[in-house]
PDB file of C-alpha atoms in Angstrom:
ATOM      1  CA  UNK A   1     -42.090  -9.118  41.624  1.00 54.00           C
ATOM      2  CA  UNK A   2     -41.228 -10.547  44.947  1.00 79.00           C
ATOM      3  CA  UNK A   3     -43.896 -13.393  44.993  1.00 93.00           C
ATOM      4  CA  UNK A   4     -45.876 -15.485  42.662  1.00 97.00           C
ATOM      5  CA  UNK A   5     -48.695 -13.491  41.026  1.00 97.00           C
ATOM      6  CA  UNK A   6     -52.542 -14.437  39.623  1.00 98.00           C
ATOM      7  CA  UNK A   7     -54.847 -12.637  37.785  1.00 97.00           C
ATOM      8  CA  UNK A   8     -57.178 -11.511  37.911  1.00 97.00           C
ATOM      9  CA  UNK A   9     -58.014 -12.353  41.748  1.00 97.00           C
ATOM     10  CA  UNK A  10     -61.797 -12.711  41.157  1.00 97.00           C
ATOM     11  CA  UNK A  11     -63.777 -13.841  38.037  1.00 98.00           C
ATOM     12  CA  UNK A  12     -67.299 -14.940  37.985  1.00 98.00           C
ATOM     13  CA  UNK A  13     -68.387 -16.462  34.940  1.00 97.00           C
ATOM     14  CA  UNK A  14     -71.893 -17.488  33.749  1.00 97.00           C
ATOM     15  CA  UNK A  15     -72.298 -21.320  33.529  1.00 97.00           C
ATOM     16  CA  UNK A  16     -70.965 -22.434  30.101  1.00 97.00           C
ATOM     17  CA  UNK A  17     -68.468 -19.635  29.603  1.00 97.00           C
ATOM     18  CA  UNK A  18     -64.899 -20.773  29.314  1.00 98.00           C
ATOM     19  CA  UNK A  19     -62.502 -18.681  31.486  1.00 98.00           C
ATOM     20  CA  UNK A  20     -58.670 -18.342  31.569  1.00 98.00           C
ATOM     21  CA  UNK A  21     -56.293 -17.786  35.058  1.00 98.00           C
ATOM     22  CA  UNK A  22     -52.832 -16.611  34.820  1.00 98.00           C
ATOM     23  CA  UNK A  23     -49.872 -17.405  37.116  1.00 98.00           C
ATOM     24  CA  UNK A  24     -46.587 -15.489  37.062  1.00 98.00           C
ATOM     25  CA  UNK A  25     -44.271 -17.469  39.144  1.00 96.00           C
ATOM     26  CA  UNK A  26     -41.148 -16.138  40.708  1.00 94.00           C
ATOM     27  CA  UNK A  27     -38.639 -15.435  38.345  1.00 92.00           C
ATOM     28  CA  UNK A  28     -36.232 -18.237  37.725  1.00 90.00           C
ATOM     29  CA  UNK A  29     -38.368 -21.322  39.094  1.00 92.00           C
ATOM     30  CA  UNK A  30     -38.484 -24.037  37.340  1.00 91.00           C
ATOM     31  CA  UNK A  31     -40.963 -25.813  38.682  1.00 92.00           C
ATOM     32  CA  UNK A  32     -44.798 -24.604  38.484  1.00 95.00           C
ATOM     33  CA  UNK A  33     -47.871 -26.256  39.951  1.00 96.00           C
ATOM     34  CA  UNK A  34     -51.860 -25.568  40.129  1.00 98.00           C
ATOM     35  CA  UNK A  35     -53.853 -26.538  43.001  1.00 98.00           C
ATOM     36  CA  UNK A  36     -57.795 -26.460  43.523  1.00 98.00           C
ATOM     37  CA  UNK A  37     -59.163 -25.319  46.557  1.00 97.00           C
ATOM     38  CA  UNK A  38     -62.779 -25.549  47.635  1.00 95.00           C
ATOM     39  CA  UNK A  39     -64.544 -23.668  50.353  1.00 92.00           C
ATOM     40  CA  UNK A  40     -63.271 -25.003  53.858  1.00 90.00           C
ATOM     41  CA  UNK A  41     -60.941 -27.627  52.107  1.00 93.00           C
ATOM     42  CA  UNK A  42     -57.438 -28.129  51.868  1.00 95.00           C
ATOM     43  CA  UNK A  43     -55.809 -27.186  48.089  1.00 97.00           C
ATOM     44  CA  UNK A  44     -55.840 -30.416  45.840  1.00 97.00           C
ATOM     45  CA  UNK A  45     -53.506 -30.566  42.930  1.00 96.00           C
ATOM     46  CA  UNK A  46     -54.315 -30.210  39.365  1.00 98.00           C
ATOM     47  CA  UNK A  47     -51.098 -30.184  37.426  1.00 97.00           C
ATOM     48  CA  UNK A  48     -47.741 -29.827  37.294  1.00 94.00           C
ATOM     49  CA  UNK A  49     -44.678 -28.313  35.290  1.00 94.00           C
ATOM     50  CA  UNK A  50     -41.195 -28.610  34.941  1.00 92.00           C
ATOM     51  CA  UNK A  51     -39.637 -25.363  32.436  1.00 93.00           C
ATOM     52  CA  UNK A  52     -42.520 -25.994  29.571  1.00 95.00           C
ATOM     53  CA  UNK A  53     -43.173 -29.567  30.045  1.00 95.00           C
ATOM     54  CA  UNK A  54     -46.154 -30.342  31.534  1.00 96.00           C
ATOM     55  CA  UNK A  55     -45.173 -33.868  33.312  1.00 93.00           C
ATOM     56  CA  UNK A  56     -48.411 -34.784  35.483  1.00 93.00           C
ATOM     57  CA  UNK A  57     -51.779 -33.576  34.672  1.00 94.00           C
ATOM     58  CA  UNK A  58     -53.394 -36.490  37.102  1.00 94.00           C
ATOM     59  CA  UNK A  59     -55.576 -34.140  38.997  1.00 95.00           C
ATOM     60  CA  UNK A  60     -57.347 -32.423  36.316  1.00 97.00           C
ATOM     61  CA  UNK A  61     -60.926 -33.142  37.062  1.00 95.00           C
ATOM     62  CA  UNK A  62     -61.891 -33.255  33.217  1.00 94.00           C
ATOM     63  CA  UNK A  63     -61.089 -32.718  29.472  1.00 95.00           C
ATOM     64  CA  UNK A  64     -62.734 -29.001  30.091  1.00 97.00           C
ATOM     65  CA  UNK A  65     -59.378 -27.905  31.998  1.00 98.00           C
ATOM     66  CA  UNK A  66     -56.229 -27.245  30.209  1.00 97.00           C
ATOM     67  CA  UNK A  67     -52.938 -25.952  31.243  1.00 98.00           C
ATOM     68  CA  UNK A  68     -49.979 -24.526  29.015  1.00 97.00           C
ATOM     69  CA  UNK A  69     -47.110 -22.743  30.040  1.00 97.00           C
ATOM     70  CA  UNK A  70     -45.170 -22.501  26.622  1.00 95.00           C
ATOM     71  CA  UNK A  71     -42.125 -20.543  27.413  1.00 93.00           C
ATOM     72  CA  UNK A  72     -41.439 -22.219  30.688  1.00 91.00           C
ATOM     73  CA  UNK A  73     -42.410 -18.850  32.764  1.00 94.00           C
ATOM     74  CA  UNK A  74     -46.046 -17.722  32.914  1.00 97.00           C
ATOM     75  CA  UNK A  75     -48.721 -20.545  33.099  1.00 98.00           C
ATOM     76  CA  UNK A  76     -52.127 -20.227  31.796  1.00 98.00           C
ATOM     77  CA  UNK A  77     -55.117 -22.615  33.467  1.00 98.00           C
ATOM     78  CA  UNK A  78     -58.255 -22.321  31.062  1.00 98.00           C
ATOM     79  CA  UNK A  79     -61.530 -23.862  32.126  1.00 98.00           C
ATOM     80  CA  UNK A  80     -63.720 -24.563  28.810  1.00 98.00           C
ATOM     81  CA  UNK A  81     -67.695 -24.726  29.298  1.00 98.00           C
ATOM     82  CA  UNK A  82     -67.654 -23.634  33.233  1.00 98.00           C
ATOM     83  CA  UNK A  83     -70.162 -25.602  35.273  1.00 97.00           C
ATOM     84  CA  UNK A  84     -71.059 -24.490  39.171  1.00 97.00           C
ATOM     85  CA  UNK A  85     -68.741 -27.294  40.663  1.00 96.00           C
ATOM     86  CA  UNK A  86     -65.798 -25.499  39.171  1.00 97.00           C
ATOM     87  CA  UNK A  87     -66.347 -22.632  41.876  1.00 97.00           C
ATOM     88  CA  UNK A  88     -63.159 -22.817  43.937  1.00 97.00           C
ATOM     89  CA  UNK A  89     -60.065 -20.839  44.399  1.00 98.00           C
ATOM     90  CA  UNK A  90     -57.306 -21.590  42.090  1.00 98.00           C
ATOM     91  CA  UNK A  91     -54.093 -21.452  43.309  1.00 98.00           C
ATOM     92  CA  UNK A  92     -50.507 -21.149  41.626  1.00 98.00           C
ATOM     93  CA  UNK A  93     -47.122 -22.007  43.112  1.00 96.00           C
ATOM     94  CA  UNK A  94     -43.778 -22.566  42.021  1.00 94.00           C
ATOM     95  CA  UNK A  95     -40.300 -23.947  42.964  1.00 90.00           C
ATOM     96  CA  UNK A  96     -36.905 -23.271  42.717  1.00 86.00           C
ATOM     97  CA  UNK A  97     -35.640 -26.527  41.409  1.00 75.00           C
ATOM     98  CA  UNK A  98     -36.750 -29.841  40.731  1.00 63.00           C
ATOM     99  CA  UNK A  99     -36.208 -31.739  43.793  1.00 63.00           C
ATOM    100  CA  UNK A 100     -38.935 -33.551  45.669  1.00 58.00           C
ATOM    101  CA  UNK A 101     -37.761 -31.384  49.034  1.00 67.00           C
ATOM    102  CA  UNK A 102     -38.244 -28.010  47.400  1.00 73.00           C
ATOM    103  CA  UNK A 103     -40.254 -25.362  48.945  1.00 85.00           C
ATOM    104  CA  UNK A 104     -43.695 -24.419  46.963  1.00 90.00           C
ATOM    105  CA  UNK A 105     -44.104 -20.428  47.213  1.00 93.00           C
ATOM    106  CA  UNK A 106     -48.133 -20.247  46.759  1.00 96.00           C
ATOM    107  CA  UNK A 107     -49.958 -16.606  45.165  1.00 97.00           C
ATOM    108  CA  UNK A 108     -53.054 -15.223  46.643  1.00 96.00           C
ATOM    109  CA  UNK A 109     -55.277 -17.635  44.034  1.00 97.00           C
ATOM    110  CA  UNK A 110     -57.781 -16.797  41.410  1.00 98.00           C
ATOM    111  CA  UNK A 111     -61.645 -17.238  43.174  1.00 97.00           C
ATOM    112  CA  UNK A 112     -63.646 -18.498  40.504  1.00 98.00           C
ATOM    113  CA  UNK A 113     -67.652 -18.125  40.676  1.00 98.00           C
ATOM    114  CA  UNK A 114     -69.645 -19.659  38.517  1.00 97.00           C
ATOM    115  CA  UNK A 115     -73.217 -18.601  38.161  1.00 96.00           C
TER     116      UNK A 115
ATOM    117  CA  UNK B   1     -52.600 -42.843  46.420  1.00 84.00           C
ATOM    118  CA  UNK B   2     -51.789 -40.952  49.548  1.00 88.00           C
ATOM    119  CA  UNK B   3     -54.123 -39.404  51.868  1.00 93.00           C
ATOM    120  CA  UNK B   4     -53.460 -37.412  54.533  1.00 97.00           C
ATOM    121  CA  UNK B   5     -56.170 -36.659  57.831  1.00 97.00           C
ATOM    122  CA  UNK B   6     -55.444 -33.822  59.997  1.00 98.00           C
ATOM    123  CA  UNK B   7     -57.191 -33.037  63.273  1.00 97.00           C
ATOM    124  CA  UNK B   8     -58.528 -31.267  65.020  1.00 97.00           C
ATOM    125  CA  UNK B   9     -60.836 -29.374  62.749  1.00 97.00           C
ATOM    126  CA  UNK B  10     -61.281 -25.999  65.013  1.00 98.00           C
ATOM    127  CA  UNK B  11     -58.683 -25.148  67.815  1.00 98.00           C
ATOM    128  CA  UNK B  12     -59.238 -22.198  70.533  1.00 98.00           C
ATOM    129  CA  UNK B  13     -56.815 -21.155  72.768  1.00 97.00           C
ATOM    130  CA  UNK B  14     -55.797 -18.455  74.897  1.00 97.00           C
ATOM    131  CA  UNK B  15     -52.980 -15.989  74.014  1.00 97.00           C
ATOM    132  CA  UNK B  16     -49.594 -17.484  75.654  1.00 97.00           C
ATOM    133  CA  UNK B  17     -50.941 -21.068  75.713  1.00 97.00           C
ATOM    134  CA  UNK B  18     -49.692 -23.629  73.196  1.00 97.00           C
ATOM    135  CA  UNK B  19     -51.240 -25.281  70.316  1.00 98.00           C
ATOM    136  CA  UNK B  20     -51.082 -28.696  68.781  1.00 98.00           C
ATOM    137  CA  UNK B  21     -52.479 -30.408  65.274  1.00 98.00           C
ATOM    138  CA  UNK B  22     -51.506 -33.581  64.241  1.00 98.00           C
ATOM    139  CA  UNK B  23     -51.675 -35.430  61.019  1.00 98.00           C
ATOM    140  CA  UNK B  24     -51.540 -39.030  59.664  1.00 97.00           C
ATOM    141  CA  UNK B  25     -50.705 -40.059  56.562  1.00 96.00           C
ATOM    142  CA  UNK B  26     -50.845 -42.896  54.347  1.00 95.00           C
ATOM    143  CA  UNK B  27     -48.437 -43.915  52.133  1.00 92.00           C
ATOM    144  CA  UNK B  28     -45.155 -44.842  53.516  1.00 91.00           C
ATOM    145  CA  UNK B  29     -42.967 -43.632  50.737  1.00 89.00           C
ATOM    146  CA  UNK B  30     -43.867 -39.979  51.502  1.00 91.00           C
ATOM    147  CA  UNK B  31     -40.802 -38.069  52.714  1.00 90.00           C
ATOM    148  CA  UNK B  32     -41.242 -34.618  52.819  1.00 91.00           C
ATOM    149  CA  UNK B  33     -44.011 -32.727  55.275  1.00 94.00           C
ATOM    150  CA  UNK B  34     -45.035 -29.018  55.039  1.00 95.00           C
ATOM    151  CA  UNK B  35     -46.769 -26.951  57.132  1.00 97.00           C
ATOM    152  CA  UNK B  36     -48.565 -24.024  55.859  1.00 98.00           C
ATOM    153  CA  UNK B  37     -50.734 -21.417  57.391  1.00 98.00           C
ATOM    154  CA  UNK B  38     -53.067 -19.689  55.580  1.00 97.00           C
ATOM    155  CA  UNK B  39     -54.858 -16.503  56.486  1.00 96.00           C
ATOM    156  CA  UNK B  40     -58.303 -15.095  54.588  1.00 92.00           C
ATOM    157  CA  UNK B  41     -57.872 -14.106  51.195  1.00 89.00           C
ATOM    158  CA  UNK B  42     -54.377 -15.067  51.028  1.00 93.00           C
ATOM    159  CA  UNK B  43     -52.604 -18.257  49.543  1.00 95.00           C
ATOM    160  CA  UNK B  44     -50.823 -20.611  51.906  1.00 97.00           C
ATOM    161  CA  UNK B  45     -47.773 -19.700  53.189  1.00 96.00           C
ATOM    162  CA  UNK B  46     -44.836 -22.284  54.260  1.00 94.00           C
ATOM    163  CA  UNK B  47     -44.125 -21.818  57.727  1.00 96.00           C
ATOM    164  CA  UNK B  48     -42.123 -25.054  58.497  1.00 96.00           C
ATOM    165  CA  UNK B  49     -41.151 -28.553  56.885  1.00 93.00           C
ATOM    166  CA  UNK B  50     -39.513 -31.750  58.149  1.00 92.00           C
ATOM    167  CA  UNK B  51     -38.036 -34.639  55.854  1.00 89.00           C
ATOM    168  CA  UNK B  52     -38.166 -38.216  56.208  1.00 83.00           C
ATOM    169  CA  UNK B  53     -34.322 -38.316  58.005  1.00 81.00           C
ATOM    170  CA  UNK B  54     -35.332 -35.933  60.613  1.00 80.00           C
ATOM    171  CA  UNK B  55     -37.303 -36.559  64.096  1.00 89.00           C
ATOM    172  CA  UNK B  56     -37.804 -32.864  64.946  1.00 93.00           C
ATOM    173  CA  UNK B  57     -37.228 -29.637  63.958  1.00 92.00           C
ATOM    174  CA  UNK B  58     -37.747 -26.277  65.398  1.00 95.00           C
ATOM    175  CA  UNK B  59     -38.278 -22.760  64.345  1.00 93.00           C
ATOM    176  CA  UNK B  60     -38.490 -20.326  67.321  1.00 95.00           C
ATOM    177  CA  UNK B  61     -42.006 -20.786  68.367  1.00 97.00           C
ATOM    178  CA  UNK B  62     -43.090 -22.973  65.887  1.00 98.00           C
ATOM    179  CA  UNK B  63     -41.998 -26.940  66.085  1.00 97.00           C
ATOM    180  CA  UNK B  64     -42.693 -30.122  63.999  1.00 97.00           C
ATOM    181  CA  UNK B  65     -42.105 -33.863  65.236  1.00 96.00           C
ATOM    182  CA  UNK B  66     -42.695 -36.897  62.642  1.00 95.00           C
ATOM    183  CA  UNK B  67     -43.073 -40.380  63.422  1.00 94.00           C
ATOM    184  CA  UNK B  68     -42.149 -42.407  60.238  1.00 92.00           C
ATOM    185  CA  UNK B  69     -43.250 -45.590  62.149  1.00 93.00           C
ATOM    186  CA  UNK B  70     -46.815 -44.388  62.886  1.00 94.00           C
ATOM    187  CA  UNK B  71     -46.851 -42.273  60.048  1.00 95.00           C
ATOM    188  CA  UNK B  72     -48.263 -39.294  61.841  1.00 95.00           C
ATOM    189  CA  UNK B  73     -46.450 -35.775  62.048  1.00 96.00           C
ATOM    190  CA  UNK B  74     -47.523 -32.889  64.439  1.00 98.00           C
ATOM    191  CA  UNK B  75     -47.236 -29.082  64.874  1.00 98.00           C
ATOM    192  CA  UNK B  76     -46.215 -27.440  68.104  1.00 98.00           C
ATOM    193  CA  UNK B  77     -46.644 -23.594  68.628  1.00 98.00           C
ATOM    194  CA  UNK B  78     -45.738 -22.520  71.638  1.00 97.00           C
ATOM    195  CA  UNK B  79     -46.799 -18.909  73.452  1.00 97.00           C
ATOM    196  CA  UNK B  80     -49.388 -18.561  70.959  1.00 98.00           C
ATOM    197  CA  UNK B  81     -50.267 -14.732  69.713  1.00 97.00           C
ATOM    198  CA  UNK B  82     -53.316 -13.466  68.511  1.00 96.00           C
ATOM    199  CA  UNK B  83     -51.684 -13.012  64.844  1.00 96.00           C
ATOM    200  CA  UNK B  84     -51.000 -17.102  65.058  1.00 97.00           C
ATOM    201  CA  UNK B  85     -54.845 -17.278  64.504  1.00 98.00           C
ATOM    202  CA  UNK B  86     -55.460 -18.631  60.951  1.00 98.00           C
ATOM    203  CA  UNK B  87     -55.982 -22.143  59.057  1.00 98.00           C
ATOM    204  CA  UNK B  88     -52.978 -24.471  59.306  1.00 98.00           C
ATOM    205  CA  UNK B  89     -52.643 -27.035  56.903  1.00 98.00           C
ATOM    206  CA  UNK B  90     -50.447 -30.540  56.825  1.00 98.00           C
ATOM    207  CA  UNK B  91     -49.422 -31.519  53.656  1.00 96.00           C
ATOM    208  CA  UNK B  92     -47.444 -34.706  52.445  1.00 94.00           C
ATOM    209  CA  UNK B  93     -45.197 -35.338  49.280  1.00 90.00           C
ATOM    210  CA  UNK B  94     -43.995 -38.956  48.326  1.00 83.00           C
ATOM    211  CA  UNK B  95     -40.140 -38.947  46.851  1.00 68.00           C
ATOM    212  CA  UNK B  96     -39.968 -38.764  43.047  1.00 66.00           C
ATOM    213  CA  UNK B  97     -43.588 -36.931  42.867  1.00 70.00           C
ATOM    214  CA  UNK B  98     -43.599 -33.174  43.394  1.00 77.00           C
ATOM    215  CA  UNK B  99     -47.125 -32.604  43.964  1.00 89.00           C
ATOM    216  CA  UNK B 100     -48.069 -31.872  47.968  1.00 93.00           C
ATOM    217  CA  UNK B 101     -51.432 -33.482  49.164  1.00 95.00           C
ATOM    218  CA  UNK B 102     -52.808 -31.550  51.948  1.00 97.00           C
ATOM    219  CA  UNK B 103     -55.013 -32.380  55.136  1.00 97.00           C
ATOM    220  CA  UNK B 104     -58.363 -30.743  55.523  1.00 96.00           C
ATOM    221  CA  UNK B 105     -56.816 -27.593  57.653  1.00 97.00           C
ATOM    222  CA  UNK B 106     -57.263 -26.258  61.024  1.00 98.00           C
ATOM    223  CA  UNK B 107     -58.656 -23.447  62.120  1.00 98.00           C
ATOM    224  CA  UNK B 108     -56.906 -21.768  64.836  1.00 98.00           C
ATOM    225  CA  UNK B 109     -58.342 -18.857  66.943  1.00 98.00           C
ATOM    226  CA  UNK B 110     -56.246 -17.517  69.855  1.00 97.00           C
ATOM    227  CA  UNK B 111     -58.096 -14.830  71.940  1.00 96.00           C
ATOM    228  CA  UNK B 112     -56.193 -12.425  73.871  1.00 92.00           C
TER     229      UNK B 112
END
């Protein structure tokens, strides 16, 4: 496809359920990022992959959050035992190279609502 | 760590007017400063960026300025149009680190 895609676009979960959010980056992009965007706020960094290696997971808020990118393309963000404070839009971004200055292209996000 | 502050939080202008959004950052090691536009229900879209070795960059109606000494950078939109209405985010990135640190956003409303 032409851009970063994410699925599902909307997810409603009951508190305590596990959820899995998928990101398909732009083909050939080496770097992949996950951000969390609370309502009315800017995106906040969660984690970063370079190919299949998770190089930075300093932004993951708790050990209930887990991300993987096993083959260096598609990535999944998993949240276990969801809590109401996990409600947010989860954004995925990819960039072509590993350079610091490289442009990050964002997907449309997955809006997670935890009841 | 890096902290990015953004002002104003909301900005209303008439079509054809100019709009200016300002950001400050705390980490003097930051050297890449992109600006994103986010429309309702969509992901952020990069509209312009600037690197620390440049003081100003223009792209048609959009320009960004950077003052490294004062640690602030600004987005200038001239001849605003209703389709410029959106939320705009500034961000900063540090050399050697890939993650972006975002400001809190500016909601721009351009009235016809």
